[in-house]
Amino acid sequence: MNATTPNEATREAIDALLDKVEEIALENPEAALAELESAPPELAEDPSVVLVRTDLAFAVHGPEAARAVIEPLAQRIPDDPDVCHVYGLVLGELGEQERMVEQFLRVLELDRVIDGGDTVDRETEDRIVAAAEEALASLPDPFRSRIADVAILVEARPSPDIVREGFDPRALGLFEGPCDVDRQNLEPTTAPPRIVLYSANLLADSPDPETLRVEVQTTVLHEVGHYFGLDEHDLEHMGLA
């Protein structure tokens, strides 16, 4: 007799389903979505499955279809930060700014509670700073000299004020201030640009030291790209999205 409890067996079945869907989605997102839609209710209604189904529904059919998938789950478990985050992203795609911000602020607060606050240990913060400096040092000389006075700051996560403006509470970094071209026409007293790295979000996304280093460097280069005038499409094409 198998000693595995029903809950454990269901979890294993969910993991197997998601692994299968991930492989299918690489070549055929529509088939991957159909696989999830035909899953038994005990698997299909699991939050992790619903989140993947939401992503696939968005990719295949657009934001309205994604909303139809995620909204019932958000109503059923309103205090799950992952669900709130995906729901907020979908609402943003639908242009519902006020409701998006409501979900984003909830994510910010729930993440703080789960993480036990906004404190990241000094060793981790030092690793983030070192990885950021390494990324800047890797830039070709003409670019490195033009970004020499751009400050790199580390904060735990975005402030409620910028989240209220629609900023993603789980963003890994932010570029603020005038870009390289704009600075040529500004007064010398204008506040210099800065790149902010969000340590709690980076650590949640990449808990392993090596993956954290790579993620920090990718994030820094992404924000440096904004400084030099690249948009999100350009950065995605360069593998820095």
PDB file of C-alpha atoms in Angstrom, residues 32-218:
ATOM      1  CA  ALA A  32      -0.536  24.067 -22.922  1.00  0.00           C
ATOM      2  CA  LEU A  33      -3.590  26.119 -21.981  1.00  0.00           C
ATOM      3  CA  ALA A  34      -5.906  23.356 -23.202  1.00  0.00           C
ATOM      4  CA  GLU A  35      -3.984  20.865 -21.045  1.00  0.00           C
ATOM      5  CA  LEU A  36      -4.692  22.938 -17.935  1.00  0.00           C
ATOM      6  CA  GLU A  37      -8.314  23.551 -18.865  1.00  0.00           C
ATOM      7  CA  SER A  38      -8.915  19.802 -19.143  1.00  0.00           C
ATOM      8  CA  ALA A  39      -7.241  18.956 -15.822  1.00  0.00           C
ATOM      9  CA  PRO A  40      -9.343  17.440 -13.005  1.00  0.00           C
ATOM     10  CA  PRO A  41     -10.843  20.053 -10.637  1.00  0.00           C
ATOM     11  CA  GLU A  42      -8.603  19.063  -7.718  1.00  0.00           C
ATOM     12  CA  LEU A  43      -5.625  20.034  -9.874  1.00  0.00           C
ATOM     13  CA  ALA A  44      -7.108  22.843 -11.963  1.00  0.00           C
ATOM     14  CA  GLU A  45      -8.285  24.828  -8.936  1.00  0.00           C
ATOM     15  CA  ASP A  46      -4.931  24.851  -7.165  1.00  0.00           C
ATOM     16  CA  PRO A  47      -3.604  28.461  -7.000  1.00  0.00           C
ATOM     17  CA  SER A  48      -0.279  27.574  -8.623  1.00  0.00           C
ATOM     18  CA  VAL A  49      -2.128  26.023 -11.568  1.00  0.00           C
ATOM     19  CA  VAL A  50      -4.501  28.984 -11.860  1.00  0.00           C
ATOM     20  CA  LEU A  51      -1.557  31.410 -11.970  1.00  0.00           C
ATOM     21  CA  VAL A  52       0.072  29.508 -14.833  1.00  0.00           C
ATOM     22  CA  ARG A  53      -3.265  29.253 -16.602  1.00  0.00           C
ATOM     23  CA  THR A  54      -3.672  33.032 -16.254  1.00  0.00           C
ATOM     24  CA  ASP A  55      -0.312  33.643 -17.929  1.00  0.00           C
ATOM     25  CA  LEU A  56      -1.187  31.291 -20.771  1.00  0.00           C
ATOM     26  CA  ALA A  57      -4.680  32.753 -21.191  1.00  0.00           C
ATOM     27  CA  PHE A  58      -3.099  36.192 -21.486  1.00  0.00           C
ATOM     28  CA  ALA A  59      -0.561  34.979 -24.052  1.00  0.00           C
ATOM     29  CA  VAL A  60      -3.150  33.143 -26.154  1.00  0.00           C
ATOM     30  CA  HIS A  61      -6.313  35.233 -25.785  1.00  0.00           C
ATOM     31  CA  GLY A  62      -5.359  38.536 -24.130  1.00  0.00           C
ATOM     32  CA  PRO A  63      -6.074  40.331 -20.834  1.00  0.00           C
ATOM     33  CA  GLU A  64      -9.850  39.814 -20.721  1.00  0.00           C
ATOM     34  CA  ALA A  65      -9.374  36.050 -20.880  1.00  0.00           C
ATOM     35  CA  ALA A  66      -6.682  36.274 -18.210  1.00  0.00           C
ATOM     36  CA  ARG A  67      -9.023  38.255 -15.993  1.00  0.00           C
ATOM     37  CA  ALA A  68     -11.718  35.582 -16.280  1.00  0.00           C
ATOM     38  CA  VAL A  69      -9.208  33.063 -14.928  1.00  0.00           C
ATOM     39  CA  ILE A  70      -7.557  35.053 -12.128  1.00  0.00           C
ATOM     40  CA  GLU A  71     -10.463  37.119 -10.766  1.00  0.00           C
ATOM     41  CA  PRO A  72     -12.377  34.246  -9.089  1.00  0.00           C
ATOM     42  CA  LEU A  73      -9.153  33.125  -7.394  1.00  0.00           C
ATOM     43  CA  ALA A  74      -8.419  36.676  -6.205  1.00  0.00           C
ATOM     44  CA  GLN A  75     -11.886  36.802  -4.675  1.00  0.00           C
ATOM     45  CA  ARG A  76     -11.436  33.390  -3.059  1.00  0.00           C
ATOM     46  CA  ILE A  77      -8.002  34.056  -1.519  1.00  0.00           C
ATOM     47  CA  PRO A  78      -7.595  37.857  -1.379  1.00  0.00           C
ATOM     48  CA  ASP A  79      -4.564  37.709   0.928  1.00  0.00           C
ATOM     49  CA  ASP A  80      -2.276  35.644  -1.289  1.00  0.00           C
ATOM     50  CA  PRO A  81       0.428  38.069  -2.507  1.00  0.00           C
ATOM     51  CA  ASP A  82       1.217  36.086  -5.669  1.00  0.00           C
ATOM     52  CA  VAL A  83      -2.443  36.065  -6.672  1.00  0.00           C
ATOM     53  CA  CYS A  84      -2.818  39.776  -5.874  1.00  0.00           C
ATOM     54  CA  HIS A  85       0.256  40.565  -7.950  1.00  0.00           C
ATOM     55  CA  VAL A  86      -0.895  38.697 -11.046  1.00  0.00           C
ATOM     56  CA  TYR A  87      -4.405  40.132 -10.667  1.00  0.00           C
ATOM     57  CA  GLY A  88      -2.931  43.622 -10.429  1.00  0.00           C
ATOM     58  CA  LEU A  89      -0.846  43.103 -13.563  1.00  0.00           C
ATOM     59  CA  VAL A  90      -3.914  41.934 -15.484  1.00  0.00           C
ATOM     60  CA  LEU A  91      -5.953  44.908 -14.270  1.00  0.00           C
ATOM     61  CA  GLY A  92      -3.154  47.195 -15.419  1.00  0.00           C
ATOM     62  CA  GLU A  93      -3.262  45.672 -18.897  1.00  0.00           C
ATOM     63  CA  LEU A  94      -6.998  46.372 -18.934  1.00  0.00           C
ATOM     64  CA  GLY A  95      -6.422  50.020 -18.030  1.00  0.00           C
ATOM     65  CA  GLU A  96      -8.040  49.737 -14.585  1.00  0.00           C
ATOM     66  CA  GLN A  97      -5.392  51.807 -12.835  1.00  0.00           C
ATOM     67  CA  GLU A  98      -7.167  52.386  -9.532  1.00  0.00           C
ATOM     68  CA  ARG A  99      -7.933  48.711  -8.972  1.00  0.00           C
ATOM     69  CA  MET A 100      -4.421  47.757 -10.085  1.00  0.00           C
ATOM     70  CA  VAL A 101      -2.900  50.089  -7.487  1.00  0.00           C
ATOM     71  CA  GLU A 102      -5.190  48.632  -4.823  1.00  0.00           C
ATOM     72  CA  GLN A 103      -3.831  45.152  -5.552  1.00  0.00           C
ATOM     73  CA  PHE A 104      -0.237  46.391  -5.761  1.00  0.00           C
ATOM     74  CA  LEU A 105      -0.447  48.086  -2.353  1.00  0.00           C
ATOM     75  CA  ARG A 106      -1.827  44.863  -0.916  1.00  0.00           C
ATOM     76  CA  VAL A 107       1.117  42.950  -2.398  1.00  0.00           C
ATOM     77  CA  LEU A 108       3.552  45.432  -0.855  1.00  0.00           C
ATOM     78  CA  GLU A 109       2.046  44.995   2.605  1.00  0.00           C
ATOM     79  CA  LEU A 110       1.673  41.204   2.384  1.00  0.00           C
ATOM     80  CA  ASP A 111       5.257  40.765   1.188  1.00  0.00           C
ATOM     81  CA  ARG A 112       6.482  42.861   4.113  1.00  0.00           C
ATOM     82  CA  VAL A 113       4.546  40.725   6.583  1.00  0.00           C
ATOM     83  CA  ILE A 114       5.776  37.463   5.057  1.00  0.00           C
ATOM     84  CA  ASP A 115       9.390  38.695   4.971  1.00  0.00           C
ATOM     85  CA  GLY A 116       9.182  40.014   8.528  1.00  0.00           C
ATOM     86  CA  GLY A 117       9.754  43.629   7.507  1.00  0.00           C
ATOM     87  CA  ASP A 118      12.091  45.480   5.190  1.00  0.00           C
ATOM     88  CA  THR A 119      15.419  44.438   6.691  1.00  0.00           C
ATOM     89  CA  VAL A 120      17.963  42.592   4.551  1.00  0.00           C
ATOM     90  CA  ASP A 121      21.147  41.457   6.277  1.00  0.00           C
ATOM     91  CA  ARG A 122      24.318  43.459   5.659  1.00  0.00           C
ATOM     92  CA  GLU A 123      26.132  40.556   4.000  1.00  0.00           C
ATOM     93  CA  THR A 124      23.411  40.222   1.357  1.00  0.00           C
ATOM     94  CA  GLU A 125      23.334  43.972   0.790  1.00  0.00           C
ATOM     95  CA  ASP A 126      27.123  43.988   0.347  1.00  0.00           C
ATOM     96  CA  ARG A 127      26.822  41.186  -2.237  1.00  0.00           C
ATOM     97  CA  ILE A 128      24.232  43.224  -4.135  1.00  0.00           C
ATOM     98  CA  VAL A 129      26.446  46.320  -4.159  1.00  0.00           C
ATOM     99  CA  ALA A 130      29.483  44.290  -5.262  1.00  0.00           C
ATOM    100  CA  ALA A 131      27.521  42.686  -8.117  1.00  0.00           C
ATOM    101  CA  ALA A 132      26.225  46.100  -9.195  1.00  0.00           C
ATOM    102  CA  GLU A 133      29.732  47.558  -9.250  1.00  0.00           C
ATOM    103  CA  GLU A 134      30.938  44.552 -11.238  1.00  0.00           C
ATOM    104  CA  ALA A 135      28.190  45.143 -13.814  1.00  0.00           C
ATOM    105  CA  LEU A 136      29.158  48.803 -14.201  1.00  0.00           C
ATOM    106  CA  ALA A 137      32.834  47.907 -14.498  1.00  0.00           C
ATOM    107  CA  SER A 138      31.975  45.558 -17.375  1.00  0.00           C
ATOM    108  CA  LEU A 139      30.691  48.421 -19.541  1.00  0.00           C
ATOM    109  CA  PRO A 140      32.885  49.558 -22.465  1.00  0.00           C
ATOM    110  CA  ASP A 141      34.962  52.605 -21.566  1.00  0.00           C
ATOM    111  CA  PRO A 142      32.973  55.350 -23.363  1.00  0.00           C
ATOM    112  CA  PHE A 143      29.801  54.259 -21.571  1.00  0.00           C
ATOM    113  CA  ARG A 144      31.495  53.639 -18.234  1.00  0.00           C
ATOM    114  CA  SER A 145      32.848  57.190 -18.072  1.00  0.00           C
ATOM    115  CA  ARG A 146      29.460  58.694 -18.973  1.00  0.00           C
ATOM    116  CA  ILE A 147      27.747  56.861 -16.125  1.00  0.00           C
ATOM    117  CA  ALA A 148      30.462  57.415 -13.512  1.00  0.00           C
ATOM    118  CA  ASP A 149      28.376  59.845 -11.439  1.00  0.00           C
ATOM    119  CA  VAL A 150      25.126  57.853 -11.551  1.00  0.00           C
ATOM    120  CA  ALA A 151      24.443  56.767  -7.977  1.00  0.00           C
ATOM    121  CA  ILE A 152      23.608  53.143  -7.144  1.00  0.00           C
ATOM    122  CA  LEU A 153      21.314  52.867  -4.122  1.00  0.00           C
ATOM    123  CA  VAL A 154      19.935  49.801  -2.360  1.00  0.00           C
ATOM    124  CA  GLU A 155      16.477  49.889  -0.778  1.00  0.00           C
ATOM    125  CA  ALA A 156      14.402  46.995   0.504  1.00  0.00           C
ATOM    126  CA  ARG A 157      11.451  47.466  -1.846  1.00  0.00           C
ATOM    127  CA  PRO A 158       9.536  50.256  -3.641  1.00  0.00           C
ATOM    128  CA  SER A 159       7.912  52.891  -1.442  1.00  0.00           C
ATOM    129  CA  PRO A 160       4.110  53.079  -1.111  1.00  0.00           C
ATOM    130  CA  ASP A 161       4.238  56.485  -2.814  1.00  0.00           C
ATOM    131  CA  ILE A 162       5.640  55.193  -6.102  1.00  0.00           C
ATOM    132  CA  VAL A 163       3.434  52.090  -5.932  1.00  0.00           C
ATOM    133  CA  ARG A 164       0.450  54.447  -5.738  1.00  0.00           C
ATOM    134  CA  GLU A 165       1.686  55.907  -9.021  1.00  0.00           C
ATOM    135  CA  GLY A 166       1.373  52.447 -10.586  1.00  0.00           C
ATOM    136  CA  PHE A 167       4.898  51.118 -10.038  1.00  0.00           C
ATOM    137  CA  ASP A 168       5.222  47.345  -9.665  1.00  0.00           C
ATOM    138  CA  PRO A 169       5.828  46.510  -5.964  1.00  0.00           C
ATOM    139  CA  ARG A 170       7.934  43.521  -7.000  1.00  0.00           C
ATOM    140  CA  ALA A 171      10.187  45.431  -9.385  1.00  0.00           C
ATOM    141  CA  LEU A 172      13.862  44.575  -9.012  1.00  0.00           C
ATOM    142  CA  GLY A 173      15.190  48.022  -9.848  1.00  0.00           C
ATOM    143  CA  LEU A 174      14.362  51.547 -10.955  1.00  0.00           C
ATOM    144  CA  PHE A 175      16.106  54.266 -12.940  1.00  0.00           C
ATOM    145  CA  GLU A 176      15.271  57.802 -11.790  1.00  0.00           C
ATOM    146  CA  GLY A 177      16.330  61.156 -13.183  1.00  0.00           C
ATOM    147  CA  PRO A 178      17.408  62.561 -16.547  1.00  0.00           C
ATOM    148  CA  CYS A 179      18.873  60.211 -19.134  1.00  0.00           C
ATOM    149  CA  ASP A 180      22.273  60.688 -20.748  1.00  0.00           C
ATOM    150  CA  VAL A 181      20.994  62.789 -23.674  1.00  0.00           C
ATOM    151  CA  ASP A 182      18.724  64.986 -21.538  1.00  0.00           C
ATOM    152  CA  ARG A 183      21.539  65.831 -19.138  1.00  0.00           C
ATOM    153  CA  GLN A 184      23.346  67.738 -21.888  1.00  0.00           C
ATOM    154  CA  ASN A 185      20.620  70.414 -21.786  1.00  0.00           C
ATOM    155  CA  LEU A 186      20.080  70.660 -18.027  1.00  0.00           C
ATOM    156  CA  GLU A 187      21.470  73.034 -15.434  1.00  0.00           C
ATOM    157  CA  PRO A 188      24.470  71.700 -13.493  1.00  0.00           C
ATOM    158  CA  THR A 189      22.437  71.925 -10.284  1.00  0.00           C
ATOM    159  CA  THR A 190      19.900  69.357 -11.520  1.00  0.00           C
ATOM    160  CA  ALA A 191      19.833  66.315  -9.253  1.00  0.00           C
ATOM    161  CA  PRO A 192      21.930  63.525 -10.794  1.00  0.00           C
ATOM    162  CA  PRO A 193      20.246  60.331 -11.995  1.00  0.00           C
ATOM    163  CA  ARG A 194      20.293  57.242  -9.838  1.00  0.00           C
ATOM    164  CA  ILE A 195      19.663  53.524 -10.061  1.00  0.00           C
ATOM    165  CA  VAL A 196      17.781  51.953  -7.158  1.00  0.00           C
ATOM    166  CA  LEU A 197      18.036  48.218  -6.489  1.00  0.00           C
ATOM    167  CA  TYR A 198      15.331  46.582  -4.371  1.00  0.00           C
ATOM    168  CA  SER A 199      17.116  44.059  -2.193  1.00  0.00           C
ATOM    169  CA  ALA A 200      14.097  42.229  -0.723  1.00  0.00           C
ATOM    170  CA  ASN A 201      12.627  41.691  -4.190  1.00  0.00           C
ATOM    171  CA  LEU A 202      15.956  40.583  -5.637  1.00  0.00           C
ATOM    172  CA  LEU A 203      16.459  38.132  -2.789  1.00  0.00           C
ATOM    173  CA  ALA A 204      12.921  36.743  -3.134  1.00  0.00           C
ATOM    174  CA  ASP A 205      13.503  36.238  -6.859  1.00  0.00           C
ATOM    175  CA  SER A 206      17.043  34.825  -6.527  1.00  0.00           C
ATOM    176  CA  PRO A 207      17.797  33.413  -3.047  1.00  0.00           C
ATOM    177  CA  ASP A 208      20.947  31.584  -4.179  1.00  0.00           C
ATOM    178  CA  PRO A 209      24.105  33.782  -4.020  1.00  0.00           C
ATOM    179  CA  GLU A 210      25.198  33.051  -7.592  1.00  0.00           C
ATOM    180  CA  THR A 211      21.765  33.564  -9.153  1.00  0.00           C
ATOM    181  CA  LEU A 212      21.433  36.727  -7.053  1.00  0.00           C
ATOM    182  CA  ARG A 213      24.698  38.050  -8.494  1.00  0.00           C
ATOM    183  CA  VAL A 214      23.533  37.373 -12.054  1.00  0.00           C
ATOM    184  CA  GLU A 215      20.104  38.908 -11.419  1.00  0.00           C
ATOM    185  CA  VAL A 216      21.615  42.046  -9.887  1.00  0.00           C
ATOM    186  CA  GLN A 217      23.937  42.482 -12.855  1.00  0.00           C
ATOM    187  CA  THR A 218      21.093  41.977 -15.333  1.00  0.00           C
TER     188      THR A 218
END
